[in-house]
Amino acid sequence: MVNQAKNLETILNNLNGTALYVIRQSDRRILYFNDLVRKAIPHIRHGDICQDAWQRNCARCPLQHIGKTGTYETDRYAPVFGEPTLDVTAISMQWEEEDAYLISLAPHKPSEAERRLELERRKLETVTAKLYPRAISVNLSRNTYSILHNALDNLNNPPATGKFDDLFQTASDTLHPDFREEFGNRFSRKALLPAHAQGTREIVMEHRQKRHDNQYRWTDTHFIFLDNPVNDDVIAILLSRNIDDDKQAALRQEELNRARQTILHEALKNTSMYEFYYYPRKNLAILPRRMYEHYGYRERYPDVPYDFAREMVFGEDHENYFQAYRKIREGEKTATTTYRLKDGQTWREVIFTTISEDDDGRPTFVVGLSGDITEHKKAELENIKLQSIYDFTIQRNYDCILIWNVETGTYEARFSDRFDARGMPPFGRNTSGVRKFAALFVCEEDRRPFLDEMLNASLPEKLDREKDIHLYFRSPQNGELRHKELSLCYIGNKRQRILMTLRDIHDMLKKEEQHRQALTEAFEAAKSANEAKSHFLSRMSHDMRTPMNAIIGLTTIAKNHPGDTGKIRDCLEKIDTSSQHLLNLINEVLDTCRIESGKFFLEEKPFTLSGLIGDTLAMTRPAIQRQKHTLRVNVRQLEHETIKGDPQRIQEIFLNILSNAIKYTPDGGVITWTISESEAAIRGVGCYRFVFEDNGIGMSDEFRKKIFEPFEREKDSRTNHIQGTGLGMTIALTIARLMNGSIDVESEAGKGSRFTVTLYLKWLEDASDHGHAFAPLRVLVVAGETGLRDSLCRLLYELGSRHDSASSGKEALRKIRQSHEKRQDWDAVLLDNALPDMSGSEAASAIHAIRKNGKPALVLMDDDWPGAATDANDAEITAVMPKPVFKTTLTDTLKRLRHPLKNAGTLAPPAARPQFAGKRILLAEDNPLNAEIACELIAMSGVIVETAGDGKAAVDKFAASPAGFYHLVFMDIQMPVMNGHEATGAIRELPRPDARTVPIIAMTANTFPEDIRKAFLAGMNGHIPKPLDIDRLNGLLQKWLGDTAFHPKNGQPLQTA
């Protein structure tokens, strides 16, 4: 037994961090304690009373809650500053056959919520350190303090921890004598505790403190009481900062302005106007005694206009009140505002005048004059209100209002402007007025009951009983019978006058019927939509599994053919196609969800139609060529090419319609895209029409009516194999309508479709006037397509060039020979690459063989501009011009032809992938697979890539590197420890010149406009979506690392928007 007791004692003494002791229930005397208790309380002895051993610190003892049922309670003792947090537990038990309590004390294990709270506290401490060089945590109840950080150079800096009374005494000893008494009245412990008990939240004081150079400097001290969720201790934080420079400047400014203030004060002393002084750079307003005593304001407002508005200004008038201060801060010399006080009844007017400014012209001292305009405002508002109410009521709600005087038997009437009074007298006798009213406004079938009711002698008594009476009848109006309501009620308590109001309720009754019908239709529509959505989910499961099946299957095939390069390349190309299709499906579903939730927004930025249409054609050209379609693009009456809008979303409309035309037109079809511009009703806005026509399979009339409904697809065996979500046209119409535009559809099954997209877009420039700019040039247009020939001839006419046209290569050769014989050689030939009798290259070679003196210059026009450019040098082509031909493109080409020396040389070959050897990039990405893919793609350009697994690691790597070590940072957004936005902010705040200049690019799957805006607001310079597109990636690298990239001076920030 002895050995067992010793073994038990050994176990209890070696419990990790747990102190144990046992007390008798009857007298609370200590029966046992382990070594940790002896270490904490060296004077403890067996037989001591519990509360004596703990010096009666029993405020949160669990024995107060344990009761007499043998159960136990667990409580937590958590001092706020300077001591560990403990979990204290009391358990009822038997100890050596006596009723006893076992009490254990163990270090508190913080919960996840507490750890998050501690992290937020540390963040707050970091922010505080930026604003206040000294921050001290204080426990007034325990008379303790702990310095969180201290960068002030005050004389006699206190130790890191200690008694608060000592801290107060140290601060008082270094105060200027003029401030010691007030400082003691505010910040001594005996003053702070009562202030807290009275509900004070913050105490502020500006004072002069002695520094290490024995000079007194101005200091700003804030004592802020904090909520204590743990116990009843009074805790706070003490913040201090040096404001000597600002204070000295303010004092000098006050001296300069004091004379002006005195003169103004004397001038206003006997008036109803009151002056005050506003210092914009400090957001400070100071009120003379005469004003703050009269109005009951404070003497100082240190955060004007906001603190004054919170205390004194009526909520609805805040913005109007702020606007005057905003005008002054923005440089206006004077400003005026009117506002109501908190009661909503008292009006004030304030007139501001700037008295002095700094060297940059910003106001430093402003005088405000305030006066009471309540009576004037009341009279003004009352007149406006009464007239407005009367006019609004009769014009909006009633056909007429009549006042019927019971005593005199007369009436007065007022008719609304929209109501035909039909000669009804505006005043007269009641009886004759009723008969006249019935004859003019009541239909014959309802007239007798109306007169019986209105001419009944007991009508006033009936009205007295029923409070109000409503008569309903029909009135002939504009060839139809409209339902009317005449309401009667007494005005006032004397029962002398009756108010009669006539209103038209015909539309209301009609709407009620329509509403009932709409409810029925809505039910049917909801039922239909639910069926469509169910069908969509079933189809989406199939459509998403199809590319996923291809990706998985092709990956397996590639793995099983490791040495077959051709097979692997074929698999990879098909995997890429399937991946793009899957990504498009996901994007369409996401766009639809945003439309339904009302979070679908457009951007507005400058772009050119030529560039947008060229990009769209480049994206659809492979599919057009694959299905052997002919695409004709006609540009007509296009004056403004540089416009403002959302090019990405406009392109989305075009791609939806073009891809449908390509998919639903059998191989070898013809697709036409016509672009035109007309003037809109709004100045500076053009009406742009884009007409897409095809000779495909068309659609049924039934499907045409619901083509824009989500999840709808044509039920046709010919189209079942074509992949799609049925969401593209829904998204396209939404985009068009957000631009105040429309999409109209004409189609017939078996005969093709015609889509007309109408968009209203802002002009960014006036239509260029190049009239007669190219008058000396003689240009021959050679094109087999009539629309292209006519369009080019019209553009050349507008540019002032002499021109002619030919529809074939042979005709062009004949006209060139004739012009040479007449010694009137053509300066240029615009040569279509798709002529009916020969190719453009063949025609160019034939023309080259007969031309003299380098004339004419040959300009080749082709849909596939890159392909045509490759062979252009072999055919002696001077320039290549993409189709469709826009006015700006033609103008630029003709300019180059007029100045050949400036454009000498052959056509440049396609650009190679950019190489940036020696450049170093930091990639922040938490997903290892994504990091590996990004590293491989980025490294193709020759750069050195280093990685960081989260935002914090990226900040640490950047901070540890020499200045200029990293040339670019790619930053993921959603990362553990520190996300991309926080990491970017942390890098920008680092105290080194390249922290503000290094380009940081968001690399994220979040691609919506608001996500991109958040990236820019966080301090990033660009955005690239996942999955990464190699061409877009190379474009970004060229922009930020290429020879033409912007290289700021040290400390000069990059533009982020």
Tab-separated table of C-alpha atoms in Angstrom, residues 88-457:
chain	number	residue	atom	x	y	z
A	88	VAL	CA	-9.806	25.337	-12.972
A	89	THR	CA	-11.920	22.261	-12.117
A	90	ALA	CA	-13.526	21.179	-8.797
A	91	ILE	CA	-14.751	17.597	-8.326
A	92	SER	CA	-16.576	16.139	-5.317
A	93	MET	CA	-14.855	12.901	-4.069
A	94	GLN	CA	-13.770	10.713	-1.099
A	95	TRP	CA	-10.236	11.242	0.161
A	96	GLU	CA	-9.096	8.777	2.848
A	97	GLU	CA	-12.781	8.189	3.792
A	98	GLU	CA	-13.531	11.936	4.140
A	99	ASP	CA	-15.818	14.110	1.960
A	100	ALA	CA	-13.455	16.260	-0.044
A	101	TYR	CA	-12.989	18.299	-3.190
A	102	LEU	CA	-10.246	17.625	-5.766
A	103	ILE	CA	-9.197	20.886	-7.430
A	104	SER	CA	-7.011	20.898	-10.581
A	105	LEU	CA	-5.402	23.847	-12.372
A	106	ALA	CA	-4.068	23.327	-15.913
A	107	PRO	CA	-2.938	25.693	-18.666
A	108	HIS	CA	-5.879	26.637	-20.834
A	109	LYS	CA	-5.841	25.138	-24.342
A	110	PRO	CA	-7.183	27.824	-26.672
A	111	SER	CA	-10.012	26.915	-29.021
A	112	GLU	CA	-10.011	27.574	-32.747
A	113	ALA	CA	-12.135	30.689	-32.144
A	114	GLU	CA	-9.646	31.948	-29.532
A	115	ARG	CA	-6.720	31.362	-31.897
A	116	ARG	CA	-8.497	33.338	-34.609
A	117	LEU	CA	-9.185	36.096	-32.071
A	118	GLU	CA	-5.499	36.175	-31.140
A	119	LEU	CA	-4.552	36.438	-34.829
A	120	GLU	CA	-6.907	39.400	-35.259
A	121	ARG	CA	-5.401	40.989	-32.125
A	122	ARG	CA	-1.935	40.693	-33.623
A	123	LYS	CA	-3.120	42.204	-36.899
A	124	LEU	CA	-4.658	45.088	-34.968
A	125	GLU	CA	-1.410	45.523	-33.057
A	126	THR	CA	0.521	45.669	-36.350
A	127	VAL	CA	-1.795	48.348	-37.740
A	128	THR	CA	-1.645	50.301	-34.485
A	129	ALA	CA	2.159	50.285	-34.597
A	130	LYS	CA	2.019	52.037	-37.975
A	131	LEU	CA	-0.092	54.848	-36.554
A	132	TYR	CA	1.169	55.155	-32.963
A	133	PRO	CA	4.870	54.579	-32.149
A	134	ARG	CA	3.968	53.670	-28.558
A	135	ALA	CA	1.218	51.258	-27.517
A	136	ILE	CA	0.790	49.990	-23.940
A	137	SER	CA	-1.773	47.519	-22.623
A	138	VAL	CA	-3.167	48.424	-19.198
A	139	ASN	CA	-5.060	46.520	-16.486
A	140	LEU	CA	-6.372	49.197	-14.116
A	141	SER	CA	-7.956	46.657	-11.772
A	142	ARG	CA	-4.570	44.998	-11.167
A	143	ASN	CA	-2.556	48.216	-11.497
A	144	THR	CA	-0.363	46.657	-14.207
A	145	TYR	CA	0.870	47.538	-17.673
A	146	SER	CA	2.751	45.862	-20.525
A	147	ILE	CA	4.433	47.706	-23.425
A	148	LEU	CA	3.344	46.295	-26.774
A	149	HIS	CA	5.758	48.466	-28.793
A	150	ASN	CA	7.634	51.686	-28.111
A	151	ALA	CA	9.470	53.815	-30.674
A	152	LEU	CA	9.139	57.209	-28.943
A	153	ASP	CA	12.329	58.867	-27.739
A	154	ASN	CA	10.882	60.271	-24.519
A	155	LEU	CA	13.197	60.886	-21.598
A	156	ASN	CA	13.089	58.127	-18.924
A	157	ASN	CA	11.380	55.438	-21.003
A	158	PRO	CA	9.628	52.972	-18.646
A	159	PRO	CA	10.470	49.242	-18.363
A	160	ALA	CA	8.534	46.731	-20.483
A	161	THR	CA	6.145	45.798	-17.653
A	162	GLY	CA	5.302	47.110	-14.217
A	163	LYS	CA	2.773	48.957	-12.115
A	164	PHE	CA	0.556	51.460	-13.884
A	165	ASP	CA	0.997	53.981	-11.057
A	166	ASP	CA	4.748	53.926	-11.711
A	167	LEU	CA	4.162	54.389	-15.431
A	168	PHE	CA	1.919	57.382	-14.723
A	169	GLN	CA	4.511	58.903	-12.384
A	170	THR	CA	7.293	58.469	-14.974
A	171	ALA	CA	5.193	60.211	-17.608
A	172	SER	CA	4.242	63.025	-15.212
A	173	ASP	CA	7.883	63.675	-14.298
A	174	THR	CA	8.769	64.419	-17.934
A	175	LEU	CA	5.694	66.567	-18.632
A	176	HIS	CA	5.879	70.294	-19.099
A	177	PRO	CA	4.669	71.852	-15.816
A	178	ASP	CA	1.747	73.560	-17.562
A	179	PHE	CA	0.171	70.183	-18.314
A	180	ARG	CA	0.822	68.127	-15.189
A	181	GLU	CA	-2.359	68.975	-13.315
A	182	GLU	CA	-4.652	68.300	-16.289
A	183	PHE	CA	-2.698	65.149	-17.118
A	184	GLY	CA	-3.225	63.872	-13.593
A	185	ASN	CA	-6.933	64.719	-13.693
A	186	ARG	CA	-7.275	62.660	-16.856
A	187	PHE	CA	-4.798	59.785	-16.721
A	188	SER	CA	-4.174	58.930	-13.078
A	189	ARG	CA	-5.591	55.610	-11.965
A	190	LYS	CA	-7.895	57.276	-9.457
A	191	ALA	CA	-9.333	59.400	-12.310
A	192	LEU	CA	-9.561	56.619	-14.901
A	193	LEU	CA	-11.502	54.072	-12.827
A	194	PRO	CA	-14.426	56.461	-12.087
A	195	ALA	CA	-14.411	57.590	-15.733
A	196	HIS	CA	-14.801	53.980	-16.839
A	197	ALA	CA	-17.616	53.436	-14.336
A	198	GLN	CA	-19.436	56.433	-15.861
A	199	GLY	CA	-19.266	54.895	-19.362
A	200	THR	CA	-16.352	56.865	-20.825
A	201	ARG	CA	-14.829	55.033	-23.821
A	202	GLU	CA	-11.855	57.217	-24.743
A	203	ILE	CA	-9.766	60.012	-23.170
A	204	VAL	CA	-7.541	62.174	-25.388
A	205	MET	CA	-5.021	64.876	-24.572
A	206	GLU	CA	-2.356	66.862	-26.408
A	207	HIS	CA	0.565	67.866	-24.191
A	208	ARG	CA	4.284	68.664	-24.196
A	209	GLN	CA	6.689	65.891	-23.162
A	210	LYS	CA	10.450	66.078	-22.576
A	211	ARG	CA	12.559	64.042	-25.011
A	212	HIS	CA	16.154	62.781	-24.841
A	213	ASP	CA	17.436	66.145	-26.101
A	214	ASN	CA	15.785	67.736	-23.015
A	215	GLN	CA	13.431	69.662	-25.294
A	216	TYR	CA	9.670	69.605	-24.815
A	217	ARG	CA	7.776	68.217	-27.822
A	218	TRP	CA	4.075	68.039	-28.472
A	219	THR	CA	2.599	64.563	-27.925
A	220	ASP	CA	-0.867	63.150	-28.612
A	221	THR	CA	-2.053	60.590	-25.999
A	222	HIS	CA	-5.163	58.367	-26.329
A	223	PHE	CA	-6.435	56.159	-23.478
A	224	ILE	CA	-9.044	53.739	-24.900
A	225	PHE	CA	-11.109	51.434	-22.672
A	226	LEU	CA	-11.614	47.928	-24.056
A	227	ASP	CA	-14.419	45.409	-23.540
A	228	ASN	CA	-13.287	42.485	-21.371
A	229	PRO	CA	-15.128	39.280	-22.341
A	230	VAL	CA	-13.192	37.216	-19.787
A	231	ASN	CA	-13.616	38.797	-16.357
A	232	ASP	CA	-14.497	42.075	-14.643
A	233	ASP	CA	-11.039	43.630	-14.833
A	234	VAL	CA	-10.913	47.131	-16.317
A	235	ILE	CA	-8.553	46.949	-19.295
A	236	ALA	CA	-7.449	49.545	-21.829
A	237	ILE	CA	-4.819	50.456	-24.394
A	238	LEU	CA	-2.650	53.590	-24.131
A	239	LEU	CA	-1.455	55.084	-27.442
A	240	SER	CA	1.037	57.954	-27.949
A	241	ARG	CA	2.551	59.698	-30.962
A	242	ASN	CA	4.699	62.753	-31.727
A	243	ILE	CA	2.685	65.664	-33.198
A	244	ASP	CA	5.226	68.401	-32.581
A	245	ASP	CA	5.646	69.458	-36.235
A	246	ASP	CA	1.912	69.665	-36.849
A	247	LYS	CA	1.324	71.463	-33.558
A	248	GLN	CA	4.036	74.047	-34.132
A	249	ALA	CA	2.689	74.765	-37.603
A	250	ALA	CA	-0.829	75.087	-36.203
A	251	LEU	CA	0.371	77.503	-33.530
A	252	ARG	CA	2.098	79.684	-36.095
A	253	GLN	CA	-1.006	79.659	-38.261
A	254	GLU	CA	-3.143	80.580	-35.278
A	255	GLU	CA	-0.920	83.579	-34.582
A	256	LEU	CA	-1.257	84.741	-38.179
A	257	ASN	CA	-5.035	84.398	-38.119
A	258	ARG	CA	-5.693	85.756	-34.628
A	259	ALA	CA	-5.910	89.365	-35.791
A	260	ARG	CA	-8.389	88.437	-38.528
A	261	GLN	CA	-10.493	86.475	-36.077
A	262	THR	CA	-10.627	89.402	-33.668
A	263	ILE	CA	-11.814	91.794	-36.364
A	264	LEU	CA	-14.438	89.343	-37.604
A	265	HIS	CA	-15.632	88.577	-34.078
A	266	GLU	CA	-16.143	92.244	-33.307
A	267	ALA	CA	-17.955	92.802	-36.598
A	268	LEU	CA	-20.438	89.961	-35.922
A	269	LYS	CA	-20.944	90.596	-32.206
A	270	ASN	CA	-24.250	92.419	-32.614
A	271	THR	CA	-25.630	90.286	-35.481
A	272	SER	CA	-27.421	86.917	-35.679
A	273	MET	CA	-24.442	85.378	-37.510
A	274	TYR	CA	-21.795	83.335	-35.675
A	275	GLU	CA	-18.277	82.599	-36.911
A	276	PHE	CA	-16.134	79.492	-36.467
A	277	TYR	CA	-12.720	78.438	-37.759
A	278	TYR	CA	-11.985	75.384	-39.907
A	279	TYR	CA	-8.508	73.890	-40.501
A	280	PRO	CA	-8.899	71.515	-43.500
A	281	ARG	CA	-5.494	69.824	-43.192
A	282	LYS	CA	-6.352	68.667	-39.658
A	283	ASN	CA	-10.133	68.239	-40.165
A	284	LEU	CA	-10.405	70.517	-37.118
A	285	ALA	CA	-13.111	73.094	-36.349
A	286	ILE	CA	-12.777	75.541	-33.433
A	287	LEU	CA	-15.826	77.495	-32.210
A	288	PRO	CA	-15.560	80.797	-30.300
A	289	ARG	CA	-17.336	80.985	-26.925
A	290	ARG	CA	-20.060	83.251	-28.344
A	291	MET	CA	-21.099	80.522	-30.817
A	292	TYR	CA	-20.795	77.327	-28.775
A	293	GLU	CA	-22.556	78.854	-25.768
A	294	HIS	CA	-25.387	80.207	-27.925
A	295	TYR	CA	-25.978	76.994	-29.894
A	296	GLY	CA	-24.921	74.460	-27.257
A	297	TYR	CA	-22.144	73.033	-29.403
A	298	ARG	CA	-18.693	71.811	-28.339
A	299	GLU	CA	-15.681	74.094	-28.504
A	300	ARG	CA	-13.659	71.753	-30.733
A	301	TYR	CA	-14.564	69.194	-33.389
A	302	PRO	CA	-11.396	67.227	-34.284
A	303	ASP	CA	-12.954	65.195	-37.125
A	304	VAL	CA	-15.151	67.750	-38.854
A	305	PRO	CA	-17.460	67.450	-40.768
A	306	TYR	CA	-18.114	63.870	-39.630
A	307	ASP	CA	-18.135	64.245	-35.833
A	308	PHE	CA	-20.273	67.406	-35.995
A	309	ALA	CA	-22.676	65.680	-38.411
A	310	ARG	CA	-22.997	62.653	-36.137
A	311	GLU	CA	-23.870	64.873	-33.161
A	312	MET	CA	-25.892	67.680	-34.711
A	313	VAL	CA	-26.963	67.161	-38.362
A	314	PHE	CA	-30.168	65.447	-39.472
A	315	GLY	CA	-29.349	62.146	-41.185
A	316	GLU	CA	-30.888	62.945	-44.578
A	317	ASP	CA	-28.835	66.173	-44.806
A	318	HIS	CA	-25.411	64.589	-44.192
A	319	GLU	CA	-24.388	64.417	-47.845
A	320	ASN	CA	-25.441	68.006	-48.544
A	321	TYR	CA	-23.507	69.109	-45.442
A	322	PHE	CA	-20.404	67.113	-46.446
A	323	GLN	CA	-20.502	68.530	-49.971
A	324	ALA	CA	-19.623	72.067	-48.813
A	325	TYR	CA	-16.544	70.803	-46.943
A	326	ARG	CA	-15.603	68.692	-49.955
A	327	LYS	CA	-15.699	71.747	-52.246
A	328	ILE	CA	-13.402	73.691	-49.918
A	329	ARG	CA	-10.908	70.802	-49.676
A	330	GLU	CA	-10.930	70.516	-53.475
A	331	GLY	CA	-9.819	74.143	-53.807
A	332	GLU	CA	-12.985	76.233	-54.165
A	333	LYS	CA	-12.643	79.563	-52.366
A	334	THR	CA	-16.214	79.716	-51.088
A	335	ALA	CA	-19.034	77.265	-50.432
A	336	THR	CA	-22.530	77.397	-48.937
A	337	THR	CA	-24.726	74.726	-47.412
A	338	THR	CA	-28.030	74.451	-45.570
A	339	TYR	CA	-28.952	71.612	-43.220
A	340	ARG	CA	-31.298	70.597	-40.431
A	341	LEU	CA	-30.315	69.811	-36.883
A	342	LYS	CA	-31.065	66.411	-35.340
A	343	ASP	CA	-34.631	67.425	-34.498
A	344	GLY	CA	-35.356	67.696	-38.224
A	345	GLN	CA	-37.025	71.096	-37.712
A	346	THR	CA	-34.249	73.626	-37.029
A	347	TRP	CA	-32.428	74.907	-40.123
A	348	ARG	CA	-28.917	76.355	-40.292
A	349	GLU	CA	-27.027	77.994	-43.135
A	350	VAL	CA	-23.204	77.994	-43.298
A	351	ILE	CA	-21.066	80.127	-45.619
A	352	PHE	CA	-17.366	79.186	-45.961
A	353	THR	CA	-14.576	81.518	-47.083
A	354	THR	CA	-10.946	80.421	-47.507
A	355	ILE	CA	-8.602	82.839	-45.712
A	356	SER	CA	-5.170	81.260	-46.248
A	357	GLU	CA	-3.618	78.562	-48.419
A	358	ASP	CA	-0.354	76.601	-48.536
A	359	ASP	CA	2.192	76.758	-51.360
A	360	ASP	CA	0.206	74.218	-53.389
A	361	GLY	CA	-2.966	76.282	-53.224
A	362	ARG	CA	-4.668	73.986	-50.711
A	363	PRO	CA	-6.713	75.724	-48.000
A	364	THR	CA	-5.176	75.838	-44.517
A	365	PHE	CA	-7.499	78.245	-42.694
A	366	VAL	CA	-11.202	78.758	-43.476
A	367	VAL	CA	-13.784	80.929	-41.744
A	368	GLY	CA	-17.353	79.704	-41.543
A	369	LEU	CA	-20.383	81.908	-40.837
A	370	SER	CA	-23.440	80.158	-39.403
A	371	GLY	CA	-26.955	81.528	-39.047
A	372	ASP	CA	-30.438	80.269	-38.164
A	373	ILE	CA	-32.813	80.230	-41.161
A	374	THR	CA	-35.558	78.103	-39.608
A	375	GLU	CA	-38.439	80.563	-40.007
A	376	HIS	CA	-37.496	81.437	-43.552
A	377	LYS	CA	-37.130	77.772	-44.467
A	378	LYS	CA	-40.406	76.810	-42.827
A	379	ALA	CA	-42.348	79.397	-44.800
A	380	GLU	CA	-40.626	78.390	-48.012
A	381	LEU	CA	-41.156	74.678	-47.481
A	382	GLU	CA	-44.739	75.081	-46.304
A	383	ASN	CA	-45.735	76.933	-49.458
A	384	ILE	CA	-43.961	74.440	-51.656
A	385	LYS	CA	-45.358	71.498	-49.724
A	386	LEU	CA	-48.984	72.577	-49.782
A	387	GLN	CA	-48.966	73.427	-53.452
A	388	SER	CA	-47.029	70.293	-54.345
A	389	ILE	CA	-49.325	68.040	-52.346
A	390	TYR	CA	-52.431	69.554	-53.857
A	391	ASP	CA	-51.097	69.464	-57.430
A	392	PHE	CA	-49.593	66.004	-57.007
A	393	THR	CA	-52.777	64.576	-55.536
A	394	ILE	CA	-55.158	65.837	-58.148
A	395	GLN	CA	-52.854	65.300	-61.133
A	396	ARG	CA	-51.794	61.808	-60.111
A	397	ASN	CA	-54.811	60.290	-58.400
A	398	TYR	CA	-58.025	62.052	-59.382
A	399	ASP	CA	-59.995	63.349	-62.330
A	400	CYS	CA	-61.454	66.096	-60.147
A	401	ILE	CA	-61.938	67.214	-56.543
A	402	LEU	CA	-65.175	68.944	-55.394
A	403	ILE	CA	-65.981	70.730	-52.135
A	404	TRP	CA	-69.719	70.620	-51.326
A	405	ASN	CA	-70.867	73.226	-48.787
A	406	VAL	CA	-73.851	71.740	-46.898
A	407	GLU	CA	-74.957	75.024	-45.303
A	408	THR	CA	-74.887	77.227	-48.407
A	409	GLY	CA	-75.842	74.483	-50.861
A	410	THR	CA	-72.954	75.377	-53.231
A	411	TYR	CA	-69.916	73.563	-54.599
A	412	GLU	CA	-66.413	74.323	-55.962
A	413	ALA	CA	-64.590	71.986	-58.361
A	414	ARG	CA	-60.964	71.568	-59.556
A	415	PHE	CA	-60.250	69.324	-62.545
A	416	SER	CA	-56.932	67.648	-63.374
A	417	ASP	CA	-55.173	68.724	-66.571
A	418	ARG	CA	-55.653	65.313	-68.186
A	419	PHE	CA	-59.422	65.219	-67.571
A	420	ASP	CA	-61.938	66.644	-70.056
A	421	ALA	CA	-64.335	68.800	-67.953
A	422	ARG	CA	-66.791	68.975	-70.901
A	423	GLY	CA	-68.062	72.384	-69.858
A	424	MET	CA	-68.827	71.449	-66.230
A	425	PRO	CA	-68.931	74.740	-64.252
A	426	PRO	CA	-66.146	74.975	-61.620
A	427	PHE	CA	-68.697	76.289	-59.040
A	428	GLY	CA	-72.480	76.574	-58.595
A	429	ARG	CA	-75.490	75.191	-56.732
A	430	ASN	CA	-75.312	71.628	-55.424
A	431	THR	CA	-78.529	70.267	-56.989
A	432	SER	CA	-77.990	71.705	-60.451
A	433	GLY	CA	-74.308	70.677	-60.256
A	434	VAL	CA	-75.237	67.045	-59.521
A	435	ARG	CA	-77.677	66.910	-62.444
A	436	LYS	CA	-75.103	68.515	-64.762
A	437	PHE	CA	-72.423	66.097	-63.548
A	438	ALA	CA	-74.677	63.075	-64.171
A	439	ALA	CA	-75.606	64.269	-67.649
A	440	LEU	CA	-71.971	64.843	-68.646
A	441	PHE	CA	-70.083	62.000	-66.957
A	442	VAL	CA	-72.487	59.125	-66.067
A	443	CYS	CA	-73.637	56.667	-68.740
A	444	GLU	CA	-77.359	56.377	-69.282
A	445	GLU	CA	-77.688	52.908	-67.709
A	446	ASP	CA	-76.049	54.075	-64.426
A	447	ARG	CA	-77.482	57.622	-64.303
A	448	ARG	CA	-80.777	56.964	-62.436
A	449	PRO	CA	-79.200	55.088	-59.478
A	450	PHE	CA	-76.508	57.790	-59.294
A	451	LEU	CA	-79.036	60.653	-59.079
A	452	ASP	CA	-81.193	58.776	-56.550
A	453	GLU	CA	-78.184	58.469	-54.232
A	454	MET	CA	-76.743	61.966	-54.700
A	455	LEU	CA	-80.072	63.891	-54.491
A	456	ASN	CA	-81.328	61.965	-51.470
A	457	ALA	CA	-82.064	64.498	-48.715
